[in-house]
Amino acid sequence: MKSSKEKATDVTPDNFAFVSLGNGGDVDFGEVIVGLRQTPKVVSPKFFYDARGSELFNAICTTEAYYPTRTERGIYESQADAIAAEIGPGTTVIEFGPGDMSKIRLLLDQLRPQTYVGVDVSAAQLEDAGPPLAADYPWLHVLAVCGDFGPSRMLEKYLDGQSRRVAFFPGSTIGNFEPDAARQFLQGLGKMLGSSGCAIVGVDLQKPVEVLEAAYNDPQGYTRAFNLNLLTRLNRELGADFDERRFRHKAYYNEKLGRVEMHLVSVVEQQVRVGEHTFSFQPGETIHTENSWKYTQQAFGELAARAGFAVQKFFTDERNWFGVFILSVQ
Ligand code: SAH
Ligand code: AVI
């Protein structure tokens, strides 16, 4: 006897569709070369999420050290009714970077949207998570969109013009943008949502440095493996010859800027080839792979206001570690 989850993946449900925008899914060679030519060297965190990277991210989320996942989930579990009351039923929910689509599940029974659209660069995650979601919620239209959720109007043709649009951006993925890029993203989002639109945005909040640094240095080593997997991916997809043993994971809280930084540090002097390009590394030189900005309630509210949103409601946990903002287009 199969479990309902196994059954769900056997046949693609009628209420599920998958489309590709053609602007994500693979590593962009040109973007990587431009980043590695900079000082300090940089590679975008959006390239973390190949099948292995997504698997490692999901493993990070299960650790005790990585508090954001369970804290945000706790807010949805306890506040789903209150969140739904702010939004109302029959909407089109568009989730940015849904990953395993587990967070939207915590809201669907209360939110009762008509359509769910998940936009992610990770085709593997969409293929794994989309059909079971559609099978478990047969009343919901589920559309998985493989592509970059950055500025683009390509998504528009997959959205209906009738129902109210609600953006769902959990996980503090917005914290991986620089604050000005986050503002620009929200500004573009406001246009896409239209004047009746609103957004549910999960934002990690500032807290003691020890808690932040532990979250990005889990004792299981998943974050280290997640960071180093980027090099494995560049080797496979771009024909690079990084030796993962010659780099180490480094993550720390930059208190002055209010962000956790992740880097890959070269442990020796070395040269690395990426396609026909060669890059030199001094010992201790880093590739900057991710920023994870941590906000105060006030600072994020002000950023959203500069992007044309009003904070309709704010939810948090008892330690004030994570914030869920309900934003409405002004
Ligand atoms: N929302 C989930 C997953 C967060 S991890 C959670 O809260 O746990 C970030 C997710 O965003 C990953 O699934 C990754 O593949 C996706 N992602 C990152 N950058 C992206 C981009 N530029 N465009 C589309 N998806 C992106
Ligand atoms: C997806 N994003 C918000 C995560 C974060 O915390 O910045 C990705 C991550 N990086 C290391 N651990 C988790």
Short mmCIF file of C-alpha atoms and ligand atoms in Angstrom, two decimals:
data_model
loop_
_atom_site.label_atom_id
_atom_site.label_comp_id
_atom_site.label_asym_id
_atom_site.label_seq_id
_atom_site.Cartn_x
_atom_site.Cartn_y
_atom_site.Cartn_z
CA MET A 1 0.00 0.00 0.00
CA LYS A 2 1.49 3.31 -1.07
CA SER A 3 1.37 6.47 1.02
CA SER A 4 -0.78 9.30 -0.37
CA LYS A 5 2.41 11.23 -1.19
CA GLU A 6 3.79 8.37 -3.33
CA LYS A 7 0.44 8.02 -5.07
CA ALA A 8 0.37 11.73 -5.79
CA THR A 9 3.60 11.64 -7.77
CA ASP A 10 2.64 8.65 -9.95
CA VAL A 11 0.33 10.59 -12.25
CA THR A 12 0.49 14.31 -13.02
CA PRO A 13 -2.71 15.79 -11.57
CA ASP A 14 -5.03 17.67 -13.98
CA ASN A 15 -4.76 20.80 -11.85
CA PHE A 16 -0.97 20.99 -12.30
CA ALA A 17 1.05 22.62 -15.08
CA PHE A 18 4.75 23.35 -15.54
CA VAL A 19 6.21 26.09 -17.74
CA SER A 20 9.70 27.46 -18.23
CA LEU A 21 10.51 31.14 -18.73
CA GLY A 22 13.84 30.14 -20.25
CA ASN A 23 15.75 32.63 -18.10
CA GLY A 24 16.83 30.48 -15.18
CA GLY A 25 17.69 26.93 -14.33
CA ASP A 26 21.28 27.06 -15.65
CA VAL A 27 24.33 28.96 -14.51
CA ASP A 28 24.91 32.07 -16.62
CA PHE A 29 28.51 31.80 -17.86
CA GLY A 30 28.86 35.53 -18.63
CA GLU A 31 27.51 36.58 -15.22
CA VAL A 32 29.95 34.25 -13.42
CA ILE A 33 32.94 35.53 -15.42
CA VAL A 34 32.01 39.16 -14.71
CA GLY A 35 31.67 38.36 -10.99
CA LEU A 36 35.01 36.54 -10.78
CA ARG A 37 36.75 39.50 -12.46
CA GLN A 38 35.61 41.83 -9.68
CA THR A 39 37.60 42.65 -6.56
CA PRO A 40 36.56 41.06 -4.27
CA LYS A 41 35.36 38.17 -6.42
CA VAL A 42 31.62 37.46 -6.27
CA VAL A 43 29.19 34.79 -7.51
CA SER A 44 25.40 35.23 -7.17
CA PRO A 45 23.61 33.10 -4.54
CA LYS A 46 20.92 32.26 -7.09
CA PHE A 47 23.41 29.72 -8.52
CA PHE A 48 23.40 27.68 -5.27
CA TYR A 49 20.21 25.90 -6.24
CA ASP A 50 21.02 23.00 -8.55
CA ALA A 51 19.42 19.68 -7.48
CA ARG A 52 22.16 19.03 -4.88
CA GLY A 53 22.15 22.64 -3.64
CA SER A 54 18.38 22.54 -3.16
CA GLU A 55 18.71 19.25 -1.29
CA LEU A 56 21.38 20.79 0.97
CA PHE A 57 19.27 23.91 1.56
CA ASN A 58 16.38 21.66 2.66
CA ALA A 59 18.79 19.85 5.00
CA ILE A 60 19.93 23.21 6.48
CA CYS A 61 16.27 23.98 7.24
CA THR A 62 15.99 20.86 9.42
CA THR A 63 18.86 21.85 11.72
CA GLU A 64 18.48 23.27 15.20
CA ALA A 65 21.00 26.01 14.35
CA TYR A 66 19.06 27.38 11.35
CA TYR A 67 16.25 28.98 13.38
CA PRO A 68 14.55 30.97 10.51
CA THR A 69 12.64 28.02 9.04
CA ARG A 70 11.01 26.74 12.20
CA THR A 71 10.40 30.27 13.51
CA GLU A 72 8.64 31.40 10.33
CA ARG A 73 6.70 28.13 10.11
CA GLY A 74 5.56 28.68 13.72
CA ILE A 75 4.15 32.08 12.73
CA TYR A 76 2.17 30.58 9.82
CA GLU A 77 0.96 27.68 11.99
CA SER A 78 -0.34 29.98 14.71
CA GLN A 79 -1.48 32.93 12.56
CA ALA A 80 -2.91 31.33 9.41
CA ASP A 81 -6.46 32.46 10.25
CA ALA A 82 -5.36 36.01 11.01
CA ILE A 83 -3.25 36.18 7.83
CA ALA A 84 -6.15 34.85 5.73
CA ALA A 85 -8.48 37.42 7.30
CA GLU A 86 -6.19 40.19 6.01
CA ILE A 87 -6.26 38.82 2.46
CA GLY A 88 -9.51 37.07 1.68
CA PRO A 89 -10.27 34.07 -0.60
CA GLY A 90 -10.31 33.53 -4.38
CA THR A 91 -6.93 35.16 -5.09
CA THR A 92 -3.97 34.25 -7.29
CA VAL A 93 -1.02 33.58 -4.99
CA ILE A 94 2.38 33.99 -6.66
CA GLU A 95 5.22 32.57 -4.60
CA PHE A 96 8.81 33.65 -5.28
CA GLY A 97 11.40 30.95 -4.57
CA PRO A 98 9.02 28.33 -3.13
CA GLY A 99 11.67 25.60 -2.92
CA ASP A 100 9.90 22.53 -1.54
CA MET A 101 6.54 24.43 -1.39
CA SER A 102 6.11 23.42 2.24
CA LYS A 103 5.38 26.91 3.62
CA ILE A 104 2.39 27.66 1.37
CA ARG A 105 0.85 24.41 2.63
CA LEU A 106 0.59 25.99 6.08
CA LEU A 107 -1.69 28.72 4.68
CA LEU A 108 -3.74 27.13 1.91
CA ASP A 109 -6.67 25.79 3.93
CA GLN A 110 -7.28 29.20 5.44
CA LEU A 111 -6.23 31.38 2.48
CA ARG A 112 -8.30 29.44 -0.08
CA PRO A 113 -6.82 31.02 -3.20
CA GLN A 114 -8.06 30.05 -6.63
CA THR A 115 -4.62 29.71 -8.23
CA TYR A 116 -1.09 29.12 -6.94
CA VAL A 117 1.92 30.06 -9.08
CA GLY A 118 5.39 29.09 -7.80
CA VAL A 119 8.38 30.72 -9.55
CA ASP A 120 11.77 29.16 -8.89
CA VAL A 121 15.10 28.67 -10.69
CA SER A 122 15.24 25.13 -9.34
CA ALA A 123 13.49 22.86 -11.85
CA ALA A 124 14.21 19.85 -9.62
CA GLN A 125 12.34 21.38 -6.69
CA LEU A 126 9.36 22.41 -8.84
CA GLU A 127 9.12 18.94 -10.37
CA ASP A 128 9.31 17.26 -6.95
CA ALA A 129 7.02 19.59 -5.04
CA GLY A 130 4.48 20.82 -7.62
CA PRO A 131 2.53 17.64 -8.49
CA PRO A 132 2.10 16.52 -4.83
CA LEU A 133 0.86 20.01 -3.92
CA ALA A 134 -1.73 19.85 -6.73
CA ALA A 135 -2.75 16.34 -5.69
CA ASP A 136 -3.18 17.31 -2.04
CA TYR A 137 -5.21 20.46 -2.92
CA PRO A 138 -7.44 19.32 -5.83
CA TRP A 139 -9.48 22.55 -5.68
CA LEU A 140 -6.37 24.65 -6.44
CA HIS A 141 -4.86 25.42 -9.88
CA VAL A 142 -1.12 24.91 -9.46
CA LEU A 143 1.36 26.38 -11.94
CA ALA A 144 5.08 25.76 -11.51
CA VAL A 145 7.20 28.33 -13.36
CA CYS A 146 10.88 27.63 -13.81
CA GLY A 147 12.77 30.88 -14.13
CA ASP A 148 14.40 33.86 -12.50
CA PHE A 149 12.01 35.90 -10.39
CA GLY A 150 14.09 39.02 -11.08
CA PRO A 151 12.73 41.93 -13.12
CA SER A 152 10.80 40.47 -16.01
CA ARG A 153 7.38 40.83 -17.54
CA MET A 154 7.44 37.26 -18.85
CA LEU A 155 5.41 35.98 -15.92
CA GLU A 156 2.50 38.23 -16.85
CA LYS A 157 1.18 35.98 -19.61
CA TYR A 158 0.68 33.14 -17.11
CA LEU A 159 -1.39 35.22 -14.69
CA ASP A 160 -5.10 35.72 -15.13
CA GLY A 161 -6.43 39.26 -15.22
CA GLN A 162 -9.41 38.60 -12.98
CA SER A 163 -8.50 37.61 -9.46
CA ARG A 164 -6.71 39.69 -6.86
CA ARG A 165 -2.96 39.03 -6.86
CA VAL A 166 -1.10 38.14 -3.70
CA ALA A 167 2.68 37.74 -3.63
CA PHE A 168 4.15 35.25 -1.16
CA PHE A 169 7.87 35.72 -0.51
CA PRO A 170 8.85 33.66 2.53
CA GLY A 171 12.16 32.43 3.92
CA SER A 172 13.77 35.89 4.06
CA THR A 173 14.92 35.31 0.48
CA ILE A 174 14.35 39.06 0.13
CA GLY A 175 17.27 39.40 2.56
CA ASN A 176 19.56 37.95 -0.13
CA PHE A 177 19.04 41.16 -2.14
CA GLU A 178 20.97 44.32 -1.28
CA PRO A 179 18.48 46.70 0.37
CA ASP A 180 18.25 48.90 -2.70
CA ALA A 181 17.69 45.87 -4.94
CA ALA A 182 15.02 44.68 -2.48
CA ARG A 183 13.29 48.05 -2.81
CA GLN A 184 13.48 47.83 -6.62
CA PHE A 185 12.17 44.27 -6.54
CA LEU A 186 9.21 45.36 -4.40
CA GLN A 187 8.57 48.32 -6.67
CA GLY A 188 8.36 46.01 -9.70
CA LEU A 189 6.24 43.62 -7.68
CA GLY A 190 3.77 46.41 -6.87
CA LYS A 191 3.29 47.03 -10.61
CA MET A 192 2.73 43.33 -11.25
CA LEU A 193 0.23 43.02 -8.40
CA GLY A 194 -1.78 46.08 -9.40
CA SER A 195 -3.59 48.52 -7.15
CA SER A 196 -5.60 45.81 -5.33
CA GLY A 197 -2.53 43.66 -4.71
CA CYS A 198 -0.85 42.67 -1.51
CA ALA A 199 2.16 40.66 -0.38
CA ILE A 200 3.10 38.31 2.45
CA VAL A 201 6.84 38.73 3.02
CA GLY A 202 8.91 36.74 5.52
CA VAL A 203 11.90 38.71 6.83
CA ASP A 204 14.62 37.62 9.21
CA LEU A 205 15.13 40.15 12.01
CA GLN A 206 18.25 41.37 13.80
CA LYS A 207 19.27 39.35 16.82
CA PRO A 208 22.38 38.44 18.85
CA VAL A 209 25.43 37.78 16.72
CA GLU A 210 26.02 34.32 18.26
CA VAL A 211 22.60 33.11 17.10
CA LEU A 212 23.15 34.49 13.59
CA GLU A 213 26.62 33.04 13.17
CA ALA A 214 25.56 29.62 14.49
CA ALA A 215 22.76 29.51 11.90
CA TYR A 216 25.26 29.76 9.04
CA ASN A 217 27.82 27.39 10.59
CA ASP A 218 25.64 24.41 11.52
CA PRO A 219 27.53 21.57 13.22
CA GLN A 220 26.19 19.05 10.69
CA GLY A 221 28.16 20.91 7.99
CA TYR A 222 25.20 21.33 5.63
CA THR A 223 25.83 25.08 5.13
CA ARG A 224 29.51 24.42 4.44
CA ALA A 225 28.54 21.75 1.86
CA PHE A 226 25.88 24.10 0.38
CA ASN A 227 28.46 26.85 -0.09
CA LEU A 228 31.14 24.53 -1.55
CA ASN A 229 28.61 22.84 -3.86
CA LEU A 230 28.59 26.07 -5.85
CA LEU A 231 32.11 25.22 -7.02
CA THR A 232 31.08 21.67 -7.93
CA ARG A 233 28.25 23.14 -9.98
CA LEU A 234 30.57 25.59 -11.77
CA ASN A 235 32.90 22.68 -12.59
CA ARG A 236 30.07 20.60 -14.02
CA GLU A 237 28.11 23.28 -15.85
CA LEU A 238 30.83 25.71 -16.95
CA GLY A 239 33.78 23.35 -17.37
CA ALA A 240 35.64 24.99 -14.46
CA ASP A 241 38.37 23.22 -12.50
CA PHE A 242 37.85 24.41 -8.92
CA ASP A 243 39.32 22.01 -6.35
CA GLU A 244 36.80 22.11 -3.45
CA ARG A 245 39.55 20.99 -1.04
CA ARG A 246 41.42 24.22 -1.71
CA PHE A 247 38.54 26.41 -0.51
CA ARG A 248 36.90 26.69 2.88
CA HIS A 249 33.47 27.92 3.98
CA LYS A 250 33.34 31.16 5.93
CA ALA A 251 30.18 32.79 7.31
CA TYR A 252 30.04 35.67 9.77
CA TYR A 253 27.80 38.54 10.80
CA ASN A 254 28.90 41.93 9.49
CA GLU A 255 27.48 43.95 12.36
CA LYS A 256 28.17 47.32 10.76
CA LEU A 257 26.08 46.49 7.69
CA GLY A 258 23.56 44.18 9.40
CA ARG A 259 24.08 41.16 7.20
CA VAL A 260 25.46 37.63 7.40
CA GLU A 261 28.10 37.18 4.71
CA MET A 262 29.10 33.86 3.17
CA HIS A 263 32.41 33.45 1.41
CA LEU A 264 34.58 30.72 -0.08
CA VAL A 265 38.15 31.32 1.04
CA SER A 266 41.10 30.13 -1.00
CA VAL A 267 43.39 28.25 1.37
CA VAL A 268 46.40 28.43 -0.99
CA GLU A 269 47.75 30.49 -3.85
CA GLN A 270 46.18 28.96 -6.93
CA GLN A 271 44.88 29.46 -10.44
CA VAL A 272 41.46 28.26 -11.51
CA ARG A 273 40.17 27.88 -15.03
CA VAL A 274 36.56 28.64 -15.98
CA GLY A 275 36.10 27.81 -19.65
CA GLU A 276 38.89 29.68 -21.44
CA HIS A 277 39.33 32.18 -18.57
CA THR A 278 41.92 31.86 -15.78
CA PHE A 279 41.54 33.41 -12.32
CA SER A 280 44.32 33.78 -9.74
CA PHE A 281 43.71 33.48 -6.01
CA GLN A 282 46.00 34.62 -3.21
CA PRO A 283 45.88 32.60 0.05
CA GLY A 284 42.96 33.98 2.08
CA GLU A 285 41.32 35.59 -0.96
CA THR A 286 37.56 35.03 -1.07
CA ILE A 287 34.66 34.57 -3.43
CA HIS A 288 31.70 36.38 -1.88
CA THR A 289 28.76 34.03 -2.40
CA GLU A 290 25.87 35.43 -0.34
CA ASN A 291 24.60 38.24 1.84
CA SER A 292 21.68 37.65 4.15
CA TRP A 293 20.46 41.01 5.37
CA LYS A 294 18.79 41.15 8.78
CA TYR A 295 16.26 43.92 9.31
CA THR A 296 14.44 45.58 12.18
CA GLN A 297 10.65 45.77 11.88
CA GLN A 298 10.96 49.50 11.39
CA ALA A 299 13.73 49.38 8.78
CA PHE A 300 11.90 46.83 6.61
CA GLY A 301 8.63 48.76 6.95
CA GLU A 302 10.43 51.90 5.73
CA LEU A 303 11.99 50.02 2.82
CA ALA A 304 8.55 48.69 1.82
CA ALA A 305 7.11 52.22 2.08
CA ARG A 306 9.83 53.53 -0.26
CA ALA A 307 8.74 50.80 -2.72
CA GLY A 308 5.09 51.91 -2.59
CA PHE A 309 3.69 49.45 -0.05
CA ALA A 310 2.02 50.08 3.32
CA VAL A 311 2.44 47.65 6.20
CA GLN A 312 -1.10 46.38 6.71
CA LYS A 313 -0.13 43.97 9.49
CA PHE A 314 2.99 42.57 11.12
CA PHE A 315 3.33 39.15 12.75
CA THR A 316 6.27 37.89 14.74
CA ASP A 317 7.28 35.14 17.19
CA GLU A 318 7.70 35.50 20.93
CA ARG A 319 11.43 36.31 20.62
CA ASN A 320 10.93 38.78 17.79
CA TRP A 321 13.37 36.79 15.65
CA PHE A 322 11.38 36.64 12.42
CA GLY A 323 8.81 38.98 10.89
CA VAL A 324 5.92 38.29 8.53
CA PHE A 325 4.77 41.50 6.86
CA ILE A 326 1.40 41.84 5.15
CA LEU A 327 2.00 44.63 2.67
CA SER A 328 -0.59 46.34 0.52
CA VAL A 329 0.02 48.29 -2.67
CA GLN A 330 -0.47 52.01 -2.06
N1 SAH B 1 10.85 29.56 0.22
C1 SAH B 1 11.62 28.42 0.71
C2 SAH B 1 12.96 28.29 0.01
C3 SAH B 1 13.94 29.41 0.25
S1 SAH B 1 15.50 29.06 -0.50
C4 SAH B 1 11.79 28.59 2.18
O1 SAH B 1 11.39 29.60 2.71
O2 SAH B 1 12.34 27.67 2.82
C5 SAH B 1 15.46 30.17 -1.85
C6 SAH B 1 14.64 29.64 -3.01
O3 SAH B 1 14.58 30.65 -4.01
C7 SAH B 1 15.24 28.41 -3.65
O4 SAH B 1 14.23 27.47 -3.93
C8 SAH B 1 15.89 28.94 -4.93
O5 SAH B 1 15.93 27.98 -5.96
C9 SAH B 1 15.02 30.14 -5.25
N2 SAH B 1 15.72 31.24 -5.91
C10 SAH B 1 16.83 31.88 -5.48
N3 SAH B 1 17.12 32.90 -6.31
C11 SAH B 1 16.17 32.90 -7.29
C12 SAH B 1 15.92 33.72 -8.44
N4 SAH B 1 16.71 34.74 -8.75
N5 SAH B 1 14.83 33.44 -9.19
C13 SAH B 1 14.00 32.39 -8.88
N6 SAH B 1 14.20 31.59 -7.81
C14 SAH B 1 15.26 31.84 -7.02
C1 AVI B 2 17.29 31.48 1.03
N1 AVI B 2 18.03 32.32 1.92
C2 AVI B 2 17.18 33.31 2.60
C3 AVI B 2 18.89 31.59 2.89
C4 AVI B 2 19.56 32.59 3.85
O1 AVI B 2 19.47 32.37 5.04
O2 AVI B 2 20.12 33.57 3.38
C5 AVI B 2 19.93 30.77 2.16
C6 AVI B 2 20.96 30.19 3.08
N2 AVI B 2 22.24 30.43 3.03
C7 AVI B 2 22.84 29.77 4.00
N3 AVI B 2 21.93 29.13 4.71
C8 AVI B 2 20.75 29.37 4.15
#
